[in-house]
């Protein structure tokens, strides 16, 4: 099995091997695909939805920060629940809870403001409540995914192993924005409401599929985490080789967290760029800025899918560090290119400039498999889940305030300053990684 997964050479090979997977992995893969469709159809467009519901830039920043809190905390509590009730039932419960989170997002457009006397609950408040539920299914995924790839792949082929799983998952990331682009071609509402309906359907179908196909007897995902009492010990046990990577990664992710939720607002509000194109047979097609943003996300993910597997191969020849460093650099430099590019580059239509920029942004994913290999590589066999959970807990905890900082700068200072500071912070992380990051040495 290890050799089979290690020899994945590109996107098509991933799908050729899909139906030969073990039943439990197949079930989780199907669920991952369904939920990835739901998340990607909604999450990247929620900032625009928040504005539609009456929120401002600072509220969008708070929303991003809440997402950071969830990303830092949920994996551990998910592990506790899994240990107590079993992975199969935990995954099923989390799946239905996530689906209900999508329902709340849908309902937000139909709920009036509630005057409590002291404070008025605006409709956008329900988007925050929905986020707490919609992200539940992902809470068990990170550590278990890393541990499974670690145990099933040869140490010197970890980058390829992660390239295989990432290619499959991110195919949903490619398709989801295109679905949104079709539904919001003219304007955000009512098309986005149908997007939320589809997200609910995908979540329910994914949950049912995983419940009936999942073989809980052989599952070890829920055993990877031993609860909150293990957090301190796990942090102390982080391999020394991970510390420079963690520091650099935290800088880069903090920078990205400042601006990530605002990429759609740059396109839809600052630039207000849509797309008009002539399609053979059909005729002229005009897309709203929100729909064009969906096309840009798909272009970004197409580049990611085409480059992840080749980059993993390159990493085996030149080492993981250069490939990871390239991904960090793209993460860091993209915000300043996006916010200032249209004003600096003359003679190029903003539409095509954005296409080029988001294609460039897709290169940040090229280093993702190598990055994951660097994280889990130093871990001992059987400890991949705990090492991964500890790594992401530290990174996630530090990155928590990034969204609200970016939101404050966006609304009360200027978007340009917010994106400039984000790039500066990201480049500090890149420099630190280049100077102090360690190379992977095929750990046992």
Short mmCIF file of C-alpha atoms in Angstrom, two decimals:
data_model
loop_
_atom_site.label_atom_id
_atom_site.label_comp_id
_atom_site.label_asym_id
_atom_site.label_seq_id
_atom_site.Cartn_x
_atom_site.Cartn_y
_atom_site.Cartn_z
CA UNK A 1 0.00 0.00 0.00
CA UNK A 2 2.82 2.38 0.82
CA UNK A 3 4.47 1.78 -2.52
CA UNK A 4 1.16 2.15 -4.32
CA UNK A 5 0.48 5.54 -2.79
CA UNK A 6 4.05 6.69 -3.16
CA UNK A 7 3.99 6.24 -6.93
CA UNK A 8 1.21 8.77 -7.51
CA UNK A 9 2.56 10.94 -10.31
CA UNK A 10 -0.20 13.42 -10.98
CA UNK A 11 -3.89 14.31 -10.64
CA UNK A 12 -5.17 11.53 -12.93
CA UNK A 13 -3.25 8.86 -11.02
CA UNK A 14 -5.00 9.94 -7.85
CA UNK A 15 -8.42 9.22 -9.34
CA UNK A 16 -7.28 5.94 -10.91
CA UNK A 17 -6.42 4.70 -7.43
CA UNK A 18 -9.56 6.08 -5.77
CA UNK A 19 -11.77 3.00 -6.17
CA UNK A 20 -9.01 0.68 -4.89
CA UNK A 21 -8.95 2.38 -1.48
CA UNK A 22 -9.92 0.51 1.68
CA UNK A 23 -13.56 0.91 2.53
CA UNK A 24 -13.10 3.22 5.54
CA UNK A 25 -10.70 5.48 3.67
CA UNK A 26 -13.07 5.49 0.70
CA UNK A 27 -15.94 6.57 2.94
CA UNK A 28 -13.90 9.37 4.50
CA UNK A 29 -12.72 10.47 1.05
CA UNK A 30 -16.30 10.70 -0.21
CA UNK A 31 -17.33 12.67 2.86
CA UNK A 32 -14.28 14.92 2.52
CA UNK A 33 -15.18 15.64 -1.10
CA UNK A 34 -18.81 16.45 -0.21
CA UNK A 35 -17.92 18.72 2.71
CA UNK A 36 -15.12 20.39 0.77
CA UNK A 37 -17.68 21.33 -1.89
CA UNK A 38 -19.95 22.78 0.78
CA UNK A 39 -17.21 24.70 2.57
CA UNK A 40 -15.64 26.14 -0.58
CA UNK A 41 -18.98 27.15 -2.05
CA UNK A 42 -19.73 29.18 1.05
CA UNK A 43 -16.71 30.23 3.14
CA UNK A 44 -14.87 32.33 0.56
CA UNK A 45 -18.09 34.22 -0.27
CA UNK A 46 -19.32 34.78 3.28
CA UNK A 47 -17.53 38.16 3.67
CA UNK A 48 -19.59 39.52 0.77
CA UNK A 49 -22.70 37.90 2.31
CA UNK A 50 -21.89 39.64 5.61
CA UNK A 51 -21.74 43.00 3.83
CA UNK A 52 -25.07 42.23 2.18
CA UNK A 53 -26.56 41.58 5.63
CA UNK A 54 -25.33 44.95 6.90
CA UNK A 55 -21.90 44.20 8.38
CA UNK A 56 -18.70 46.20 7.80
CA UNK A 57 -15.02 45.46 7.36
CA UNK A 58 -14.33 45.19 11.09
CA UNK A 59 -17.10 42.60 11.47
CA UNK A 60 -15.57 40.60 8.61
CA UNK A 61 -12.29 40.68 10.54
CA UNK A 62 -14.06 39.43 13.66
CA UNK A 63 -15.58 36.65 11.60
CA UNK A 64 -12.12 35.64 10.37
CA UNK A 65 -10.84 35.66 13.94
CA UNK A 66 -13.67 33.40 15.08
CA UNK A 67 -12.66 31.01 12.32
CA UNK A 68 -9.11 31.08 13.69
CA UNK A 69 -10.36 30.26 17.19
CA UNK A 70 -12.31 27.31 15.84
CA UNK A 71 -9.30 26.08 13.89
CA UNK A 72 -7.12 26.20 17.00
CA UNK A 73 -9.55 24.68 19.52
CA UNK A 74 -11.89 22.27 17.76
CA UNK A 75 -9.40 19.49 16.88
CA UNK A 76 -8.71 18.76 20.55
CA UNK A 77 -12.33 18.81 21.67
CA UNK A 78 -13.22 16.73 18.62
CA UNK A 79 -10.69 14.19 19.77
CA UNK A 80 -12.25 14.05 23.24
CA UNK A 81 -15.71 13.44 21.80
CA UNK A 82 -14.35 10.78 19.45
CA UNK A 83 -12.67 8.92 22.30
CA UNK A 84 -15.92 8.82 24.27
CA UNK A 85 -18.50 7.91 21.64
CA UNK A 86 -16.39 6.36 18.86
CA UNK A 87 -15.23 7.85 15.59
CA UNK A 88 -18.15 6.64 13.49
CA UNK A 89 -20.82 8.27 15.64
CA UNK A 90 -18.71 11.36 16.27
CA UNK A 91 -18.23 11.89 12.54
CA UNK A 92 -21.96 11.38 11.95
CA UNK A 93 -22.97 13.86 14.65
CA UNK A 94 -20.43 16.41 13.49
CA UNK A 95 -21.65 15.99 9.92
CA UNK A 96 -25.27 16.73 10.77
CA UNK A 97 -24.24 19.61 13.04
CA UNK A 98 -22.25 21.09 10.16
CA UNK A 99 -25.27 20.77 7.89
CA UNK A 100 -27.33 22.66 10.46
CA UNK A 101 -24.69 25.38 10.45
CA UNK A 102 -25.32 25.83 6.72
CA UNK A 103 -29.04 26.02 7.50
CA UNK A 104 -28.41 28.91 9.91
CA UNK A 105 -26.41 30.75 7.24
CA UNK A 106 -29.35 30.36 4.88
CA UNK A 107 -31.85 31.51 7.51
CA UNK A 108 -29.84 34.68 8.24
CA UNK A 109 -31.24 36.33 5.12
CA UNK A 110 -34.82 35.79 6.30
CA UNK A 111 -34.41 36.75 9.98
CA UNK A 112 -35.10 40.36 10.99
CA UNK A 113 -32.97 42.39 13.37
CA UNK A 114 -33.83 41.70 17.01
CA UNK A 115 -33.94 44.70 19.36
CA UNK A 116 -32.95 43.57 22.86
CA UNK A 117 -33.06 47.09 24.27
CA UNK A 118 -29.38 47.31 25.12
CA UNK A 119 -28.20 45.90 21.82
CA UNK A 120 -29.69 45.06 18.43
CA UNK A 121 -28.91 41.64 16.98
CA UNK A 122 -28.39 42.25 13.29
CA UNK A 123 -28.98 39.38 10.82
CA UNK A 124 -25.22 38.97 10.27
CA UNK A 125 -24.91 37.73 13.87
CA UNK A 126 -26.43 34.43 12.73
CA UNK A 127 -23.58 33.95 10.28
CA UNK A 128 -21.25 33.86 13.31
CA UNK A 129 -23.50 31.33 15.03
CA UNK A 130 -23.60 29.20 11.92
CA UNK A 131 -19.80 29.17 11.68
CA UNK A 132 -19.55 27.57 15.13
CA UNK A 133 -21.56 24.62 13.80
CA UNK A 134 -20.54 24.46 10.13
CA UNK A 135 -16.88 23.79 10.95
CA UNK A 136 -17.58 20.85 13.28
CA UNK A 137 -16.98 18.04 10.79
CA UNK A 138 -13.44 19.27 10.10
CA UNK A 139 -12.50 19.04 13.78
CA UNK A 140 -11.45 15.40 13.53
CA UNK A 141 -9.74 15.58 10.19
CA UNK A 142 -6.32 17.16 10.56
CA UNK A 143 -4.50 14.86 12.96
CA UNK A 144 -6.02 11.64 11.64
CA UNK A 145 -5.27 12.55 8.03
CA UNK A 146 -1.63 13.29 8.79
CA UNK A 147 -1.21 10.15 10.87
CA UNK A 148 -2.72 7.89 8.19
CA UNK A 149 -0.45 9.25 5.46
CA UNK A 150 2.54 9.03 7.80
CA UNK A 151 1.88 5.34 8.53
CA UNK A 152 1.11 4.36 4.92
CA UNK A 153 3.97 6.12 3.12
CA UNK A 154 7.72 5.59 3.00
CA UNK A 155 9.56 8.36 4.90
CA UNK A 156 11.31 9.69 1.78
CA UNK A 157 8.03 9.76 -0.18
CA UNK A 158 5.86 11.70 2.29
CA UNK A 159 5.54 14.70 -0.03
CA UNK A 160 4.08 12.47 -2.76
CA UNK A 161 1.73 10.82 -0.28
CA UNK A 162 0.31 14.18 0.75
CA UNK A 163 0.19 15.32 -2.89
CA UNK A 164 -2.16 12.41 -3.61
CA UNK A 165 -4.63 13.19 -0.82
CA UNK A 166 -4.47 16.95 -1.40
CA UNK A 167 -5.13 16.52 -5.12
CA UNK A 168 -8.34 14.59 -4.43
CA UNK A 169 -9.60 16.98 -1.77
CA UNK A 170 -8.81 20.11 -3.71
CA UNK A 171 -10.63 18.92 -6.80
CA UNK A 172 -13.73 19.90 -4.84
CA UNK A 173 -12.07 23.28 -4.26
CA UNK A 174 -11.80 23.63 -8.05
CA UNK A 175 -15.42 22.74 -8.77
CA UNK A 176 -17.11 24.62 -5.92
CA UNK A 177 -16.34 28.21 -7.02
CA UNK A 178 -17.50 27.41 -10.56
CA UNK A 179 -20.85 26.27 -9.16
CA UNK A 180 -21.09 29.55 -7.26
CA UNK A 181 -20.11 31.55 -10.35
CA UNK A 182 -23.04 30.04 -12.26
CA UNK A 183 -25.53 30.71 -9.47
CA UNK A 184 -24.43 34.30 -8.73
CA UNK A 185 -23.69 35.26 -12.35
CA UNK A 186 -25.91 38.37 -12.16
CA UNK A 187 -25.69 39.31 -8.48
CA UNK A 188 -24.96 37.75 -5.10
CA UNK A 189 -28.57 37.33 -3.96
CA UNK A 190 -30.66 35.25 -4.55
CA UNK A 191 -28.03 33.02 -6.17
CA UNK A 192 -25.98 32.61 -2.99
CA UNK A 193 -29.05 31.36 -1.14
CA UNK A 194 -29.23 28.47 -3.62
CA UNK A 195 -25.53 27.90 -3.00
CA UNK A 196 -26.34 27.44 0.69
CA UNK A 197 -29.13 25.01 -0.18
CA UNK A 198 -26.65 22.93 -2.19
CA UNK A 199 -24.17 23.04 0.69
CA UNK A 200 -26.83 21.61 3.00
CA UNK A 201 -27.59 18.82 0.52
CA UNK A 202 -23.89 17.94 0.09
CA UNK A 203 -23.35 17.90 3.86
CA UNK A 204 -26.30 15.59 4.48
CA UNK A 205 -25.34 13.21 1.67
CA UNK A 206 -21.71 13.14 2.81
CA UNK A 207 -22.75 12.39 6.38
CA UNK A 208 -25.07 9.56 5.37
CA UNK A 209 -22.45 8.05 3.05
CA UNK A 210 -19.72 8.05 5.68
CA UNK A 211 -22.04 6.60 8.35
CA UNK A 212 -23.10 3.60 6.27
CA UNK A 213 -19.75 2.92 4.59
CA UNK A 214 -17.43 3.61 7.50
CA UNK A 215 -15.94 0.54 9.25
CA UNK A 216 -15.40 1.77 12.76
CA UNK A 217 -13.69 -1.39 14.04
CA UNK A 218 -10.48 -0.65 12.16
CA UNK A 219 -10.49 3.10 12.69
CA UNK A 220 -7.73 4.77 14.73
CA UNK A 221 -8.51 8.43 14.09
CA UNK A 222 -10.27 8.93 17.39
CA UNK A 223 -7.35 7.41 19.30
CA UNK A 224 -4.80 9.90 17.99
CA UNK A 225 -5.83 12.55 20.52
CA UNK A 226 -6.12 11.86 24.22
CA UNK A 227 -7.97 15.00 25.25
CA UNK A 228 -7.11 18.43 26.61
CA UNK A 229 -4.96 17.02 29.43
CA UNK A 230 -2.39 15.95 26.84
CA UNK A 231 -1.94 19.36 25.24
CA UNK A 232 0.93 20.59 27.44
CA UNK A 233 2.81 17.30 27.19
CA UNK A 234 2.35 17.19 23.43
CA UNK A 235 3.66 20.72 23.05
CA UNK A 236 6.76 19.91 25.07
CA UNK A 237 7.31 16.81 22.97
CA UNK A 238 7.38 18.68 19.65
CA UNK A 239 10.55 17.62 17.78
CA UNK A 240 13.27 20.28 17.70
CA UNK A 241 13.29 20.15 13.91
CA UNK A 242 9.74 21.53 13.87
CA UNK A 243 10.43 24.69 15.83
CA UNK A 244 11.96 26.85 13.04
CA UNK A 245 9.24 25.70 10.65
CA UNK A 246 6.56 26.51 13.22
CA UNK A 247 7.91 30.03 13.80
CA UNK A 248 8.13 30.81 10.09
CA UNK A 249 4.78 29.21 9.34
CA UNK A 250 3.12 31.23 12.08
CA UNK A 251 4.40 34.51 10.64
CA UNK A 252 3.19 33.57 7.16
CA UNK A 253 -0.22 32.37 8.38
CA UNK A 254 -0.70 35.42 10.60
CA UNK A 255 -0.07 37.62 7.58
CA UNK A 256 -2.48 35.59 5.46
CA UNK A 257 -5.09 35.69 8.23
CA UNK A 258 -5.05 39.50 8.13
CA UNK A 259 -6.21 39.64 4.53
CA UNK A 260 -7.60 36.25 3.45
CA UNK A 261 -11.26 37.13 4.11
CA UNK A 262 -10.87 40.41 2.23
CA UNK A 263 -9.67 39.06 -1.12
CA UNK A 264 -13.26 38.88 -2.35
CA UNK A 265 -13.91 42.45 -1.21
CA UNK A 266 -10.93 43.71 -3.23
CA UNK A 267 -12.51 42.23 -6.35
CA UNK A 268 -16.17 43.05 -5.64
CA UNK A 269 -15.93 46.40 -3.84
CA UNK A 270 -12.58 48.08 -4.43
CA UNK A 271 -11.99 47.04 -8.05
CA UNK A 272 -15.57 46.07 -8.94
CA UNK A 273 -14.29 43.92 -11.79
CA UNK A 274 -16.55 41.43 -13.51
CA UNK A 275 -16.07 39.38 -16.64
CA UNK A 276 -17.61 39.64 -20.08
CA UNK A 277 -16.67 36.93 -22.55
CA UNK A 278 -17.98 35.42 -25.77
CA UNK A 279 -18.74 31.72 -25.55
CA UNK A 280 -19.03 29.77 -28.82
CA UNK A 281 -22.64 28.79 -29.63
CA UNK A 282 -23.96 30.37 -26.40
CA UNK A 283 -22.97 33.98 -27.09
CA UNK A 284 -21.88 36.75 -24.73
CA UNK A 285 -21.64 35.93 -21.03
CA UNK A 286 -21.42 38.60 -18.35
CA UNK A 287 -20.43 37.72 -14.79
CA UNK A 288 -20.87 39.88 -11.73
CA UNK A 289 -17.76 40.65 -9.64
CA UNK A 290 -18.79 37.97 -7.11
CA UNK A 291 -19.15 35.39 -9.88
CA UNK A 292 -15.84 36.45 -11.41
CA UNK A 293 -14.23 35.91 -8.01
CA UNK A 294 -15.48 32.33 -8.15
CA UNK A 295 -13.80 31.90 -11.54
CA UNK A 296 -10.57 33.32 -10.10
CA UNK A 297 -10.67 30.82 -7.22
CA UNK A 298 -11.06 27.97 -9.70
CA UNK A 299 -8.11 29.24 -11.74
CA UNK A 300 -6.07 29.38 -8.54
CA UNK A 301 -7.01 25.81 -7.66
CA UNK A 302 -6.40 24.53 -11.19
CA UNK A 303 -2.82 25.78 -10.96
CA UNK A 304 -2.56 24.14 -7.54
CA UNK A 305 -3.76 20.79 -8.85
CA UNK A 306 -1.38 20.89 -11.81
CA UNK A 307 1.66 21.83 -9.72
CA UNK A 308 1.35 19.93 -6.42
CA UNK A 309 2.41 16.51 -7.70
CA UNK A 310 5.31 17.83 -9.86
CA UNK A 311 6.47 20.00 -6.96
CA UNK A 312 6.44 16.95 -4.68
CA UNK A 313 8.69 15.14 -7.17
CA UNK A 314 11.01 18.13 -7.34
CA UNK A 315 11.14 18.17 -3.54
CA UNK A 316 12.48 14.61 -3.56
CA UNK A 317 15.39 15.78 -5.72
CA UNK A 318 16.26 19.22 -4.36
CA UNK A 319 14.90 18.81 -0.82
CA UNK A 320 11.67 19.91 0.84
CA UNK A 321 12.95 23.24 2.13
CA UNK A 322 13.19 25.09 -1.23
CA UNK A 323 9.70 23.96 -2.26
CA UNK A 324 8.19 24.94 1.09
CA UNK A 325 10.03 28.27 0.91
CA UNK A 326 8.49 28.97 -2.50
CA UNK A 327 5.00 28.35 -1.12
CA UNK A 328 5.69 30.67 1.83
CA UNK A 329 6.95 33.39 -0.52
CA UNK A 330 3.82 33.26 -2.68
CA UNK A 331 1.67 33.42 0.45
CA UNK A 332 3.58 36.50 1.63
CA UNK A 333 3.83 38.51 -1.58
CA UNK A 334 0.33 37.96 -3.00
CA UNK A 335 -1.54 40.53 -0.84
CA UNK A 336 0.59 43.48 -1.93
CA UNK A 337 0.43 42.37 -5.57
CA UNK A 338 -3.36 42.14 -5.39
CA UNK A 339 -3.95 45.50 -3.73
CA UNK A 340 -1.42 47.54 -5.72
CA UNK A 341 -1.09 45.57 -8.96
CA UNK A 342 -3.98 47.24 -10.84
CA UNK A 343 -2.57 50.70 -10.10
CA UNK A 344 1.04 49.87 -10.94
CA UNK A 345 0.67 47.65 -14.02
CA UNK A 346 -0.54 49.72 -16.94
CA UNK A 347 -1.62 48.57 -20.35
CA UNK A 348 -3.19 45.37 -19.03
CA UNK A 349 -6.92 45.00 -18.47
CA UNK A 350 -7.72 44.51 -14.78
CA UNK A 351 -9.67 41.36 -15.61
CA UNK A 352 -6.67 39.61 -17.11
CA UNK A 353 -4.35 41.00 -14.47
CA UNK A 354 -6.51 39.37 -11.80
CA UNK A 355 -6.48 36.09 -13.73
CA UNK A 356 -2.67 36.19 -13.78
CA UNK A 357 -2.43 37.10 -10.09
CA UNK A 358 -4.72 34.30 -8.92
CA UNK A 359 -2.91 31.82 -11.17
CA UNK A 360 0.29 32.92 -9.43
CA UNK A 361 -1.42 32.52 -6.06
CA UNK A 362 -2.09 28.87 -6.92
CA UNK A 363 1.65 28.23 -6.65
CA UNK A 364 1.39 28.58 -2.86
CA UNK A 365 -0.30 25.19 -2.83
CA UNK A 366 2.59 23.65 -4.76
CA UNK A 367 4.59 23.60 -1.57
CA UNK A 368 1.77 22.25 0.59
CA UNK A 369 2.58 18.50 0.31
CA UNK A 370 6.24 19.20 1.10
CA UNK A 371 5.16 21.44 3.97
CA UNK A 372 3.04 18.67 5.47
CA UNK A 373 5.92 16.24 5.07
CA UNK A 374 8.15 18.62 7.02
CA UNK A 375 5.55 18.78 9.81
CA UNK A 376 4.91 15.08 10.26
CA UNK A 377 8.30 13.79 9.10
CA UNK A 378 10.14 14.20 12.42
CA UNK A 379 7.32 12.51 14.36
CA UNK A 380 7.77 8.98 15.66
CA UNK A 381 5.59 6.27 14.14
CA UNK A 382 2.21 6.29 15.86
CA UNK A 383 2.59 9.90 17.08
CA UNK A 384 1.78 11.70 13.84
CA UNK A 385 -1.66 12.81 14.97
CA UNK A 386 -0.46 14.29 18.27
CA UNK A 387 2.50 16.06 16.67
CA UNK A 388 0.25 17.50 13.98
CA UNK A 389 -2.41 18.53 16.48
CA UNK A 390 0.16 20.23 18.70
CA UNK A 391 1.74 22.03 15.75
CA UNK A 392 -1.59 23.35 14.51
CA UNK A 393 -2.75 24.24 18.01
CA UNK A 394 0.26 26.54 18.56
CA UNK A 395 0.04 28.06 15.11
CA UNK A 396 -3.72 28.48 15.31
CA UNK A 397 -3.63 30.06 18.78
CA UNK A 398 -1.10 32.70 17.76
CA UNK A 399 -2.89 33.47 14.48
CA UNK A 400 -6.25 34.05 16.22
CA UNK A 401 -6.10 37.90 16.37
CA UNK A 402 -4.92 38.27 12.76
CA UNK A 403 -8.43 38.59 11.33
CA UNK A 404 -9.62 41.30 13.67
CA UNK A 405 -6.36 43.23 13.17
CA UNK A 406 -6.82 43.08 9.42
CA UNK A 407 -10.48 44.09 9.80
CA UNK A 408 -9.60 47.07 11.98
CA UNK A 409 -7.01 48.31 9.50
CA UNK A 410 -9.36 47.71 6.54
CA UNK A 411 -12.27 49.72 8.01
CA UNK A 412 -10.59 52.38 10.16
CA UNK A 413 -7.26 52.99 8.37
CA UNK A 414 -7.03 51.69 4.79
CA UNK A 415 -7.10 48.39 2.92
CA UNK A 416 -3.77 49.28 1.32
CA UNK A 417 -2.02 49.58 4.69
CA UNK A 418 -3.58 46.35 5.93
CA UNK A 419 -2.33 44.42 2.89
CA UNK A 420 1.11 46.06 3.04
CA UNK A 421 1.61 45.17 6.70
CA UNK A 422 0.44 41.63 5.97
CA UNK A 423 3.06 41.25 3.24
CA UNK A 424 5.79 42.61 5.52
CA UNK A 425 4.86 40.13 8.27
CA UNK A 426 4.79 37.29 5.77
CA UNK A 427 8.20 38.16 4.36
CA UNK A 428 9.65 38.08 7.89
CA UNK A 429 8.45 34.50 8.11
CA UNK A 430 9.98 33.66 4.73
CA UNK A 431 13.33 35.15 5.76
CA UNK A 432 13.30 33.25 9.05
CA UNK A 433 12.59 29.98 7.28
CA UNK A 434 15.39 30.53 4.77
CA UNK A 435 17.87 31.29 7.54
CA UNK A 436 16.88 28.76 10.19
CA UNK A 437 14.55 26.17 8.64
CA UNK A 438 15.79 22.59 8.67
CA UNK A 439 15.69 20.05 5.86
CA UNK A 440 13.83 16.75 6.11
CA UNK A 441 16.09 13.75 6.58
CA UNK A 442 13.79 10.78 6.00
CA UNK A 443 12.94 10.25 9.65
CA UNK A 444 11.94 6.76 10.70
#
